[in-house]
Structure formats: structure tokens, C-alpha cells
PDB file of C-alpha atoms in Angstrom:
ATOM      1  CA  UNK A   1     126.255-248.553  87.401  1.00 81.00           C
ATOM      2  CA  UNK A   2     126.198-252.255  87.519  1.00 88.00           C
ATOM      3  CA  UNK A   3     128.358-252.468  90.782  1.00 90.00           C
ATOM      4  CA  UNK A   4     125.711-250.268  92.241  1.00 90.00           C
ATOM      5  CA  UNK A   5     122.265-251.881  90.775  1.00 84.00           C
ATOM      6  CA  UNK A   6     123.351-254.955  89.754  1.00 91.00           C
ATOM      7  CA  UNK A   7     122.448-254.956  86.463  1.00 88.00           C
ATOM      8  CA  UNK A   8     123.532-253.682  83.336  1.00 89.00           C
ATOM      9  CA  UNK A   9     123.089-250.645  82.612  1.00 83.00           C
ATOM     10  CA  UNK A  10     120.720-249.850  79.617  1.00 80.00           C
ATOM     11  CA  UNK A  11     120.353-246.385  77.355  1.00 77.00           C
ATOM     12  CA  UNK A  12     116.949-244.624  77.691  1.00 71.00           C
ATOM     13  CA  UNK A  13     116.271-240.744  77.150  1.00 67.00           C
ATOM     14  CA  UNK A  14     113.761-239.329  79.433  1.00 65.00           C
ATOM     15  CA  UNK A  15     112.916-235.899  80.750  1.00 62.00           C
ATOM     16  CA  UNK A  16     113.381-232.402  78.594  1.00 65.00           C
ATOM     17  CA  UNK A  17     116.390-230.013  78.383  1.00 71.00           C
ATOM     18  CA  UNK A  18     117.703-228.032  81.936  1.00 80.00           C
ATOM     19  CA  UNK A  19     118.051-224.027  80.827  1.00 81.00           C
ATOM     20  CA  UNK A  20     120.811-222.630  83.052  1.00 84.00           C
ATOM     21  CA  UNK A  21     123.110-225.823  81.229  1.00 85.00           C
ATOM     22  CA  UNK A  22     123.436-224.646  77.755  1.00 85.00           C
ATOM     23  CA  UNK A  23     124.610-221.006  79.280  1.00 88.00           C
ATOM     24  CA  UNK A  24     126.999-222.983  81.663  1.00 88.00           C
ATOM     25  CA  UNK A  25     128.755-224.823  78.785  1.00 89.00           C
ATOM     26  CA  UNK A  26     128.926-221.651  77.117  1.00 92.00           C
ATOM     27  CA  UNK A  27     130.526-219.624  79.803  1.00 94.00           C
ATOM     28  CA  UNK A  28     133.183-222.521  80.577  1.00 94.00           C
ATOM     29  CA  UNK A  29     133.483-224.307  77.255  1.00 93.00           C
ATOM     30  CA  UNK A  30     136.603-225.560  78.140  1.00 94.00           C
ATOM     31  CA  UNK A  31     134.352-228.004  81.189  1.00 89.00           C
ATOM     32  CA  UNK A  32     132.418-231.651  80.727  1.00 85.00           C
ATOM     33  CA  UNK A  33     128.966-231.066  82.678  1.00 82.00           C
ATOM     34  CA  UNK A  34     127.296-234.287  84.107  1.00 78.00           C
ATOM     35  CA  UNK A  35     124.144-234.046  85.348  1.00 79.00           C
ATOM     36  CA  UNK A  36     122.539-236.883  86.945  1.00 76.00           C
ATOM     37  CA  UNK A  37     119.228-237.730  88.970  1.00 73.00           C
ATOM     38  CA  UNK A  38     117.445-240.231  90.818  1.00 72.00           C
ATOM     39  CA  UNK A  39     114.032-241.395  89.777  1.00 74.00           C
ATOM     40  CA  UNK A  40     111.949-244.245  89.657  1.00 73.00           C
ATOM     41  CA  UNK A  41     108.579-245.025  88.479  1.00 71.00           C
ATOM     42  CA  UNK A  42     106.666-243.748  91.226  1.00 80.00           C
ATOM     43  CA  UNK A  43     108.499-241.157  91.923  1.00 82.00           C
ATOM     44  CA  UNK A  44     106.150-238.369  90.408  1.00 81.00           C
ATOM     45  CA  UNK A  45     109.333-236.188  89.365  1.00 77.00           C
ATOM     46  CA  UNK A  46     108.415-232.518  89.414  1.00 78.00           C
ATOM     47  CA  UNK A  47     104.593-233.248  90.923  1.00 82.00           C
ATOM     48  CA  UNK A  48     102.999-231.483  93.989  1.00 85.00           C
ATOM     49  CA  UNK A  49     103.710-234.944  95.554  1.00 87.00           C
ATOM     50  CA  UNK A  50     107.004-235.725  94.190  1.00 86.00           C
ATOM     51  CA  UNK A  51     109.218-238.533  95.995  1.00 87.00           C
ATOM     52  CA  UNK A  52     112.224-240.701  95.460  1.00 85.00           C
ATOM     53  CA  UNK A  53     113.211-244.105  97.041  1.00 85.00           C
ATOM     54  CA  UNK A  54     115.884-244.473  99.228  1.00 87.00           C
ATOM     55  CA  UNK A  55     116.993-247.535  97.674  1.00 87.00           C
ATOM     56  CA  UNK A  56     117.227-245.814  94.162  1.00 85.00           C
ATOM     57  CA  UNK A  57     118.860-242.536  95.844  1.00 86.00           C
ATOM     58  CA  UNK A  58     121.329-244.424  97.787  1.00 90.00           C
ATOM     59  CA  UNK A  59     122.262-246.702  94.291  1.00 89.00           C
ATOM     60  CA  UNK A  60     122.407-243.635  92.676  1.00 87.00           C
ATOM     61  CA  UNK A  61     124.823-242.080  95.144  1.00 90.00           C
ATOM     62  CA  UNK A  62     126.805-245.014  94.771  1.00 92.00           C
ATOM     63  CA  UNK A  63     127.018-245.206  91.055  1.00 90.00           C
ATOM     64  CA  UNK A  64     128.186-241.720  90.924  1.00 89.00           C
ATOM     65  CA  UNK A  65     130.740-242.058  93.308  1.00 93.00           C
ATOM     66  CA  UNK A  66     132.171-245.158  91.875  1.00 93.00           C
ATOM     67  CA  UNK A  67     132.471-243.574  88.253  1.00 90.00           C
ATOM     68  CA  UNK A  68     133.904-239.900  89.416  1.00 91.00           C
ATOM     69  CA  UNK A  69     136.565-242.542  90.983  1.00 94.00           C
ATOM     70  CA  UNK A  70     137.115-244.190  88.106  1.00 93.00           C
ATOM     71  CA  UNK A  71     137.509-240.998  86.028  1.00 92.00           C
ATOM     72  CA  UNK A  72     140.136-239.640  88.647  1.00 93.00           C
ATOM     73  CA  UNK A  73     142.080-243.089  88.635  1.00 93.00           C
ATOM     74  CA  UNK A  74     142.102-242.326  84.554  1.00 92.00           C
ATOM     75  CA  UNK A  75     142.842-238.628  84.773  1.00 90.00           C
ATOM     76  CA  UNK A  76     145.616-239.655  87.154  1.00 91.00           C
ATOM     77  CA  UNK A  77     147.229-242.565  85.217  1.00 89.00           C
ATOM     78  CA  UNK A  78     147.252-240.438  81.995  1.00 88.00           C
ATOM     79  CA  UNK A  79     149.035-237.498  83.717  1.00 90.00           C
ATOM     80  CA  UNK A  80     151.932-240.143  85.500  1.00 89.00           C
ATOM     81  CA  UNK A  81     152.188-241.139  81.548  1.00 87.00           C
ATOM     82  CA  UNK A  82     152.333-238.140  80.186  1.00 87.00           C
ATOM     83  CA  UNK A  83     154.627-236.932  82.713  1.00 88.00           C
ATOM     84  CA  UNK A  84     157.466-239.687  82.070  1.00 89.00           C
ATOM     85  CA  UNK A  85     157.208-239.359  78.719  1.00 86.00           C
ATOM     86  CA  UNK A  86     158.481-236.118  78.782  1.00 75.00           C
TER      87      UNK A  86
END
């Protein structure tokens, strides 16, 4: 998230649970689920008038991109490991 903002990343908790997630972890338990969104402060999330930046999408789109990278680059290494240690 830094590469993509420029700035560290910080922990906040915002919004309120998603439904349809708890019955998709239980129907594949065996799954991670990642949800992520865009927001910023004006962007009136779930209003009649709701908007996002572009700037925030497109850092967004970014910082997702560059961590589902990194996790393949991981997933990737640990099978070659695994795989010559056998």
C-alpha cells in the first residue's frame, strides 16, 4: 500500500459486516476471502449521491495488484521449496 499511496499504511476499522461473506467462507472453508474497497472522505459510500475519486480508485487498483503479486511470488517460492525438498 505504500508503493501505491506513498505512505504507510495505518489500521482503521470502518464500515459494518457484508452478509453473502460469512455463507461464502462457510461453503468453501478451505478459501482466504479479501475484500477490499475504495473510499475517501467525500465519497458518500452507499448515499443517493455516492462517488469515489479517481485518484483513490486508481491507488487502490494499484495496491491490490501489487500485493496479489506479491502473494503469488510467495505461493510460488514456497511450492519450488517444497518441491526440492522432496
Amino acid at each position: 500500500m505504500e508503493t501505491a499511496w506513498g505512505a504507510k499504511a495505518v489500521t482503521m476499522g470502518a464500515g459494518g459486516s457484508i452478509p453473502f461473506v460469512a455463507a461464502l467462507g462457510e461453503a468453501h472453508p478451505q478459501c482466504s476471502i479479501l475484500i477490499t474497497g475504495a473510499e475517501d472522505p467525500d465519497s458518500r459510500a452507499h448515499g443517493a449521491n455516492e462517488s469515489v475519486h479517481v485518484g483513490e480508485l486508481r491507488n487502490a487498483i494499484v495496491a491490490e495488484a501489487l500485493f496479489l503479486a506479491t502473494q503469488a511470488q510467495t505461493t510460488q517460492a514456497r511450492t519450488t521449496q517444497a518441491r526440492t525438498e522432496t
